Amino acid sequence: MARYVRQSSGLVRELRWWDVLFITVAAPTGSGILFYSVQTSGQPGGSIVMAFAIGMALFLPMVMASMLLASAMPRSGGPYVGISRLVHPAVGYLASCLLIIGDGIVVGVLGFILMQVGGATLSVVGQAYHLETLVRIGSGMGANPWAPLGTVAWVVIFWAIMLRSPTVFRRILAALLLLPLITVIFALIAFFMTPPGDAMRAFNELWGPQAWGRVLQAAHSAGWNSSSFSWNSTFSLLLVVVWAFNGIEFASYAGGEVQAPQRSYAKGLFLGWLSVGLLYTVTAVAVRHSFGEIIEPYHFLQANHPDQLASVMPSVAPSIPFYLLCILRSPELGILLAIAFVFWFVKIIPTVFLTTSRLMFALSMDRLLPEKLAEVHPVTAVPTWATHVTAVIALAGSGFYYFKVQTVLGILMFCTMFIAWPMGVALILLPLRRPDLIRVEWLKSPRVLGLPAASWLGVLATLSGLNLLYLAGREIPGKAWLILALVASVLLANYFLRTKASVTELAPSGDEAFLPPE
């Protein structure tokens, strides 16, 4: 039996370096921009600005690892190829299947979030300007039956889009990214141009006389106290911060469809990482320029004492649209904001579809999943059945949003980030086993303790990946650990039964077996 399903992948290299940049920015930026920048600050002494900076640093080794592996082995499946060829096929299979499950569920969760974010923003506009019809529409969007129906609709829409050609994907993604990016730039300018005194007056005009001072008084009465900076409190914010950066390496999974991959990944992934980090940190700084005095106490009340907040003003979940609405003082602009900010989540869905379907395709090409998943449409050059299965997982995963948020974040982050540490191990081994695949000379020349520079980057990526798993694991309850262990056991059993391989068997190192077909 041949090693691969066929000797030509059937995929077409249509994505350019700016498409890699767009995917890198579009995939992770969502909740971190709109919510975590003002919602995680309820931890006394914690600095969300510093937490975003730490998250940026944690993900740099992972971005470098995915960049070097994708450049050396530009095939669909991205890191899976390097892990399976350099570490062990079973490790690559397990990490990739966990990512497929996690990201597939994420698509469904995102569909639900879209309905809730849009509905909540419309409700805020309605409450601020006493528009009861708008409040009812917004409340209905985030509740049964419209929330689950809307979730299904979003999944089906992108299911159809992802069956089109890569050209359609790249154009739609660029359009989906442009609208929310323009909106957040507008928000940053508005925040930086509004001094705290003007922000307080605008807040009081919108939510009632002395609302600002009454919120502060209510928070102090409920036990809130401003605290000096605390590293412990800042590190406690890292779970949601890491979740906010999750997906930053997604472009590497489409290696078989990227033109000039060495140049495209070097520019697109690095500039994307830099852009995401700056967007997060600058957004957190900007909103604090105007509303810094009230952000922490307001979130403390809303999260822990909503009844006391409701005695002062409507108990609205804090977000960037919420604070921006105070400055704009316009219901029409508020409605436009509700639509525009929803697209921060809309644009993530096609990137997750791309990652999950291409991973399935790569595993199927290696005969580790049913060969049907390797079928490519002769006209659109898209893995059709892999896309279908991604949509089915997404529809099943839409119900996950009803569970406890921290638990869901922990489970999904564990599944999606498990691949980070073996990616680092693969980079450690790459210049040792296949230095011919590294194009930059200084990355493969021995520098420190006999290891090449690329291997030391791999060490940092491995440590960073293990730290990400630790952050996720702290939020997973015991029963969920049992479920994860069962899923991992079933996946590994399926791998060894399917391949009839031994635990110690490595993939062949010859060129034909090392790299999948183009």
XYZ file of C-alpha atoms in Angstrom:
518
model
C 0.000 0.000 0.000
C 1.306 3.459 -0.884
C 2.058 5.717 2.023
C -0.155 8.550 0.784
C -3.673 8.565 -0.641
C -2.242 10.064 -3.870
C 0.925 11.756 -5.040
C -0.670 15.156 -5.711
C -2.604 17.046 -3.059
C -4.880 18.813 -5.550
C -4.608 22.089 -3.622
C -3.695 25.388 -5.292
C -1.236 27.982 -3.929
C -3.327 31.169 -4.067
C -2.674 32.753 -0.643
C -0.083 35.546 -0.511
C 1.873 37.011 2.410
C -0.816 39.587 3.181
C -3.381 36.763 3.327
C -1.156 35.110 5.952
C -1.159 38.459 7.786
C -4.965 38.736 7.572
C -5.472 35.183 8.905
C -2.976 35.812 11.720
C -4.819 38.972 12.812
C -8.350 37.689 12.179
C -8.083 34.375 14.031
C -7.262 35.511 17.601
C -8.750 39.018 17.836
C -12.276 38.919 19.236
C -13.121 38.762 22.924
C -9.760 40.255 23.871
C -10.539 43.455 21.965
C -14.166 43.870 23.002
C -14.411 42.407 26.501
C -11.246 41.219 28.232
C -9.668 44.659 27.942
C -12.252 45.919 30.462
C -13.712 42.778 32.043
C -10.676 40.977 33.446
C -9.753 44.062 35.418
C -12.008 43.132 38.339
C -9.008 41.368 39.903
C -7.615 43.834 42.502
C -4.115 44.917 41.603
C -4.115 43.110 38.283
C -2.967 44.986 35.179
C -4.642 43.781 32.006
C -2.220 45.916 29.971
C 0.723 44.063 31.504
C -1.114 40.724 31.121
C -1.575 41.360 27.392
C 2.133 42.185 27.106
C 3.014 38.921 28.897
C 0.659 37.004 26.598
C 2.334 38.593 23.602
C 5.722 37.396 24.864
C 4.400 33.888 25.608
C 3.174 33.462 22.063
C 6.275 34.762 20.283
C 8.174 31.413 20.549
C 5.092 29.590 19.246
C 4.790 32.021 16.334
C 8.492 31.573 15.544
C 8.152 27.786 15.709
C 5.140 27.715 13.392
C 6.900 30.178 11.056
C 10.070 28.054 10.763
C 8.228 24.734 10.486
C 5.787 26.084 7.887
C 8.663 27.593 5.898
C 10.682 24.361 6.023
C 7.711 22.067 5.280
C 5.062 24.170 3.515
C 2.326 21.546 3.377
C -1.290 21.445 4.496
C -1.527 20.538 8.151
C 1.310 22.875 9.076
C 2.805 21.874 12.444
C 1.297 18.377 12.151
C 3.752 17.565 9.361
C 6.786 18.611 11.401
C 5.592 16.892 14.584
C 4.712 13.607 12.883
C 7.988 13.464 10.919
C 10.365 14.776 13.587
C 8.845 13.791 16.957
C 6.499 10.815 16.442
C 3.505 10.185 14.144
C 1.332 9.279 17.144
C 2.090 12.597 18.854
C 1.247 14.506 15.671
C -1.966 12.521 15.284
C -3.099 13.055 18.896
C -2.278 16.777 18.944
C -3.980 17.337 15.591
C -7.142 15.411 16.516
C -7.458 17.370 19.769
C -7.099 20.581 17.777
C -9.730 19.424 15.274
C -12.182 18.677 18.081
C -11.416 21.905 19.974
C -11.534 24.204 16.957
C -14.603 22.512 15.537
C -16.415 23.209 18.806
C -15.071 26.777 18.801
C -16.921 27.480 15.521
C -20.221 26.563 17.193
C -19.386 28.583 20.316
C -18.513 31.585 18.150
C -21.886 31.391 16.407
C -23.584 31.607 19.801
C -21.319 34.480 20.927
C -22.201 36.408 17.770
C -25.858 36.365 18.713
C -25.188 37.337 22.323
C -22.724 40.133 21.517
C -24.985 41.667 18.891
C -28.027 41.355 21.115
C -26.268 42.724 24.198
C -24.927 45.756 22.310
C -28.371 46.556 20.895
C -29.827 46.190 24.396
C -27.279 48.644 25.794
C -28.188 51.189 23.110
C -31.872 50.675 23.878
C -31.363 51.066 27.634
C -29.209 54.165 27.223
C -31.736 55.946 24.995
C -34.926 54.392 26.404
C -35.775 52.542 23.177
C -37.796 49.587 24.473
C -38.186 47.989 21.043
C -34.424 47.849 20.635
C -34.067 46.342 24.115
C -36.569 43.599 23.234
C -34.820 42.837 19.942
C -31.427 42.675 21.641
C -32.703 40.494 24.486
C -34.379 38.148 22.030
C -31.203 37.696 19.976
C -29.325 36.378 23.010
C -32.070 34.027 24.236
C -33.983 30.977 23.017
C -34.983 30.282 20.317
C -33.154 32.976 18.323
C -29.685 32.420 19.807
C -29.436 28.711 18.817
C -31.173 29.363 15.482
C -28.746 32.185 14.753
C -25.838 29.933 15.710
C -26.929 27.324 13.182
C -27.408 30.015 10.541
C -23.872 31.398 10.980
C -22.338 27.924 10.762
C -24.322 27.095 7.611
C -23.391 30.412 5.969
C -19.670 29.812 6.457
C -20.039 26.144 5.584
C -21.201 27.311 2.138
C -18.499 29.976 1.879
C -15.677 27.572 2.747
C -16.719 25.259 -0.080
C -15.846 28.003 -2.560
C -12.344 28.601 -3.927
C -9.425 30.025 -1.882
C -9.825 33.235 -3.867
C -13.341 33.665 -2.478
C -12.065 32.886 1.031
C -9.277 35.466 0.920
C -11.543 38.216 -0.434
C -14.288 37.579 2.113
C -11.785 37.421 4.971
C -10.249 40.759 3.942
C -13.696 42.362 3.842
C -14.716 40.847 7.194
C -11.523 42.122 8.827
C -11.711 45.638 7.389
C -15.008 46.733 9.011
C -14.199 45.895 12.662
C -10.612 47.135 12.236
C -11.851 50.551 11.075
C -14.312 50.589 13.985
C -11.709 49.835 16.649
C -9.321 52.446 15.214
C -12.181 54.934 15.440
C -12.766 53.845 19.068
C -9.077 54.266 19.955
C -9.022 57.792 18.542
C -12.220 58.653 20.428
C -10.826 57.338 23.740
C -7.476 59.111 23.405
C -9.205 62.388 22.489
C -11.569 62.252 25.493
C -10.024 63.371 28.808
C -11.289 61.756 32.043
C -13.363 64.786 33.014
C -15.268 64.746 29.728
C -15.722 60.974 30.000
C -17.245 61.363 33.469
C -19.673 64.058 32.277
C -20.692 61.950 29.278
C -21.208 58.898 31.531
C -23.444 60.902 33.871
C -25.444 62.375 30.988
C -26.130 58.930 29.574
C -26.747 56.902 32.741
C -28.114 59.503 35.139
C -26.929 62.384 37.340
C -23.943 61.467 39.508
C -23.950 57.898 38.092
C -20.133 57.860 38.007
C -19.771 58.803 41.672
C -22.608 56.525 42.775
C -20.962 53.551 41.039
C -17.727 54.269 42.890
C -19.572 54.635 46.188
C -21.543 51.410 45.665
C -18.355 49.503 44.791
C -16.590 50.701 47.941
C -19.656 49.797 50.035
C -19.614 46.293 48.510
C -15.981 45.753 49.500
C -13.998 46.957 46.515
C -10.751 48.763 47.226
C -8.233 50.067 44.752
C -5.014 48.101 45.079
C -1.452 48.734 44.063
C -0.012 46.672 41.230
C 0.245 42.956 42.010
C 2.120 40.379 39.922
C -0.016 37.564 41.372
C -3.236 39.309 40.357
C -1.805 40.067 36.925
C -0.788 36.436 36.357
C -4.283 35.344 37.404
C -5.596 37.169 34.328
C -3.539 35.067 31.926
C -6.170 32.395 31.167
C -8.438 34.794 29.287
C -5.425 36.625 27.874
C -3.971 33.408 26.451
C -7.400 32.552 25.070
C -7.406 35.982 23.424
C -4.156 35.137 21.585
C -5.245 31.581 20.743
C -5.245 30.906 16.996
C -2.433 33.286 16.122
C -0.600 30.461 14.291
C -3.593 29.334 12.183
C -2.130 30.504 8.862
C 0.574 27.829 9.131
C -2.024 25.064 8.651
C -2.699 26.228 5.093
C 0.912 25.752 3.977
C -0.128 23.857 0.860
C -2.034 26.916 -0.398
C 0.501 29.696 0.318
C 2.650 31.198 -2.416
C 6.395 31.638 -1.721
C 5.920 30.184 1.792
C 9.353 31.136 3.158
C 8.807 34.834 2.472
C 5.054 34.794 3.109
C 5.322 33.197 6.561
C 8.319 35.284 7.637
C 6.438 38.504 6.878
C 2.824 37.522 7.508
C 3.158 35.634 10.790
C 5.566 38.052 12.452
C 3.685 41.194 11.393
C 0.429 39.494 12.415
C 1.787 38.671 15.896
C 3.004 42.246 16.305
C -0.330 43.677 15.124
C -2.406 41.496 17.455
C -0.268 42.336 20.478
C -0.384 46.060 19.756
C -4.145 46.017 19.169
C -4.736 44.387 22.548
C -2.406 46.525 24.605
C -3.254 49.846 22.931
C -6.990 49.174 23.291
C -6.583 48.487 27.019
C -4.504 51.661 27.434
C -6.881 53.825 25.356
C -10.069 53.010 27.258
C -8.266 53.630 30.551
C -7.186 57.035 29.339
C -10.844 58.098 29.482
C -12.516 55.743 31.957
C -9.612 54.453 34.059
C -11.135 55.501 37.390
C -14.388 53.600 36.913
C -13.441 50.470 34.916
C -12.318 48.312 37.840
C -15.094 49.229 40.316
C -17.771 49.001 37.643
C -16.702 45.509 36.614
C -16.407 44.473 40.272
C -20.055 45.440 40.826
C -21.339 43.994 37.578
C -19.582 40.651 38.130
C -20.155 40.244 41.881
C -22.985 42.570 42.985
C -25.260 43.212 39.974
C -28.201 44.116 42.216
C -26.272 46.981 43.794
C -25.211 48.191 40.355
C -28.818 47.977 39.167
C -29.831 50.390 41.951
C -27.585 52.993 40.294
C -27.920 52.210 36.573
C -28.674 49.243 34.288
C -26.356 46.324 35.071
C -24.691 46.065 31.673
C -21.683 43.835 30.991
C -18.704 46.156 30.429
C -17.223 46.197 26.942
C -15.535 48.558 24.522
C -18.906 49.318 22.816
C -20.386 50.137 26.258
C -17.747 52.775 27.039
C -17.621 54.082 23.475
C -21.379 54.582 23.537
C -20.949 56.980 26.469
C -18.768 59.226 24.305
C -20.785 59.052 21.087
C -24.221 59.883 22.580
C -26.013 58.741 19.418
C -28.458 55.808 19.093
C -27.860 55.630 15.344
C -24.106 55.292 15.794
C -24.758 52.824 18.605
C -26.703 50.541 16.268
C -23.942 50.752 13.659
C -21.422 49.913 16.375
C -23.428 46.851 17.383
C -23.228 45.570 13.821
C -19.579 46.490 13.277
C -18.272 45.009 16.526
C -20.060 41.703 15.890
C -17.746 41.257 12.930
C -14.815 40.910 15.340
C -16.249 37.416 15.922
C -17.618 36.793 12.420
C -14.149 37.008 10.856
C -12.788 34.289 13.170
C -15.128 31.587 11.852
C -13.606 31.153 8.355
C -10.066 30.961 9.809
C -11.118 28.131 12.153
C -12.897 26.353 9.301
C -9.684 26.610 7.271
C -7.473 25.236 10.051
C -9.711 22.316 10.982
C -10.473 21.184 7.442
C -6.813 21.368 6.348
C -5.702 19.343 9.355
C -8.280 16.671 8.521
C -7.059 16.741 4.935
C -3.426 16.254 5.997
C -4.270 13.357 8.341
C -6.342 11.749 5.624
C -3.511 12.095 3.093
C -1.375 10.145 5.591
C -4.173 7.551 5.845
C -4.723 8.331 9.528
C -8.318 9.434 8.895
C -10.780 8.061 6.330
C -9.536 8.670 2.782
C -12.794 10.427 1.908
C -11.568 13.457 3.869
C -8.703 13.903 1.379
C -11.059 14.459 -1.557
C -10.554 17.842 -3.245
C -13.123 19.467 -5.501
C -11.726 19.557 -9.061
C -12.939 23.128 -9.683
C -12.681 24.953 -6.338
C -9.579 23.037 -5.088
C -11.143 22.783 -1.601
C -11.227 19.644 0.612
C -14.981 19.136 0.464
C -15.602 16.311 2.950
C -13.166 17.750 5.485
C -15.169 20.985 5.322
C -18.438 19.058 5.768
C -17.156 17.276 8.883
C -15.909 20.575 10.344
C -19.423 21.994 9.982
C -20.959 18.959 11.700
C -18.573 19.293 14.679
C -19.392 23.018 14.829
C -23.132 22.362 14.940
C -22.626 19.828 17.734
C -20.338 22.223 19.603
C -22.771 25.127 19.681
C -24.271 23.763 22.906
C -20.969 24.157 24.776
C -21.686 27.819 25.409
C -24.314 26.845 27.975
C -21.641 25.427 30.290
C -19.549 27.381 32.801
C -17.413 29.874 30.870
C -14.102 29.254 32.664
C -14.512 25.466 32.318
C -15.302 25.751 28.600
C -12.304 28.057 28.085
C -10.053 25.619 29.944
C -11.191 22.542 27.967
C -11.119 24.250 24.578
C -7.763 25.890 25.263
C -6.291 22.559 26.369
C -7.465 20.902 23.141
C -6.344 23.737 20.882
C -3.062 24.487 22.652
C -1.891 20.902 23.220
C -0.116 21.064 19.862
C 2.109 23.969 21.030
C 4.669 21.963 23.026
C 5.306 19.179 20.435
C 5.619 21.957 17.862
C 8.499 23.273 19.955
C 10.049 19.804 20.213
C 9.810 19.459 16.419
C 11.699 22.722 16.013
C 14.402 21.484 18.406
C 14.900 18.428 16.181
C 14.528 20.105 12.767
C 18.098 21.499 12.416
C 19.504 18.271 13.889
C 17.651 15.806 11.638
C 16.946 17.871 8.516
C 19.204 20.975 8.398
C 18.749 21.041 4.617
C 15.146 22.237 5.141
C 16.261 25.425 6.933
C 17.082 28.202 4.488
C 18.704 30.651 6.942
C 22.264 29.622 7.736
C 22.615 31.110 11.243
C 19.541 29.189 12.439
C 21.236 25.834 11.851
C 24.829 26.609 12.815
C 25.811 25.436 16.355
C 25.912 28.434 18.668
C 25.352 27.578 22.334
C 26.187 24.258 24.009
C 26.361 22.615 20.600
C 22.723 23.362 19.703
C 21.744 25.522 16.710
C 19.786 28.734 17.198
C 16.624 27.129 15.783
C 16.797 24.406 18.448
C 17.000 26.985 21.219
C 13.943 28.701 19.763
C 12.312 25.278 19.941
C 13.222 24.996 23.627
C 11.513 28.326 24.316
C 8.464 27.253 22.286
C 8.238 23.954 24.196
C 8.406 25.686 27.586
C 5.873 28.272 26.468
C 3.530 25.545 25.199
C 3.738 23.619 28.476
C 2.980 26.836 30.372
C -0.083 27.419 28.195
C -1.322 23.911 29.031
C -0.787 24.589 32.720
C -2.862 27.777 32.529
C -5.656 25.874 30.784
C -5.485 22.888 33.126
C -6.039 25.002 36.242
C -9.633 25.666 35.150
C -10.558 22.089 34.207
C -12.555 20.167 36.866
C -11.863 16.527 37.699
C -14.712 15.067 35.623
C -13.605 17.002 32.568
C -10.061 15.627 33.017
C -11.503 12.103 32.918
C -13.331 12.910 29.691
C -10.165 14.376 28.130
C -8.164 11.322 29.209
C -10.793 9.020 27.700
C -10.817 10.961 24.415
C -7.003 10.886 24.221
C -6.963 7.135 24.951
C -9.510 6.419 22.228
C -7.577 8.528 19.725
C -4.267 6.796 20.484
C -5.882 3.343 20.379
C -7.361 4.193 16.986
C -3.948 5.370 15.761
C -2.088 2.196 16.741
C -4.876 -0.059 15.450
C -5.042 1.839 12.196
C -1.305 1.899 11.576
C -0.406 -1.317 13.431
C 2.648 0.658 14.571
C 4.630 0.182 17.731
C 4.918 2.911 20.326
C 8.587 3.482 19.470
C 8.279 3.462 15.666
C 9.266 6.715 13.957
C 8.266 7.988 10.539
C 10.725 7.175 7.739
C 13.279 9.925 7.177
C 13.648 9.681 3.412
C 12.524 12.657 1.321
C 9.535 10.861 -0.202
C 8.184 9.736 3.158
C 9.259 12.852 5.050
C 7.194 15.395 3.153
C 3.615 14.814 1.972
C 2.913 15.372 -1.735
C 2.409 18.863 -3.103
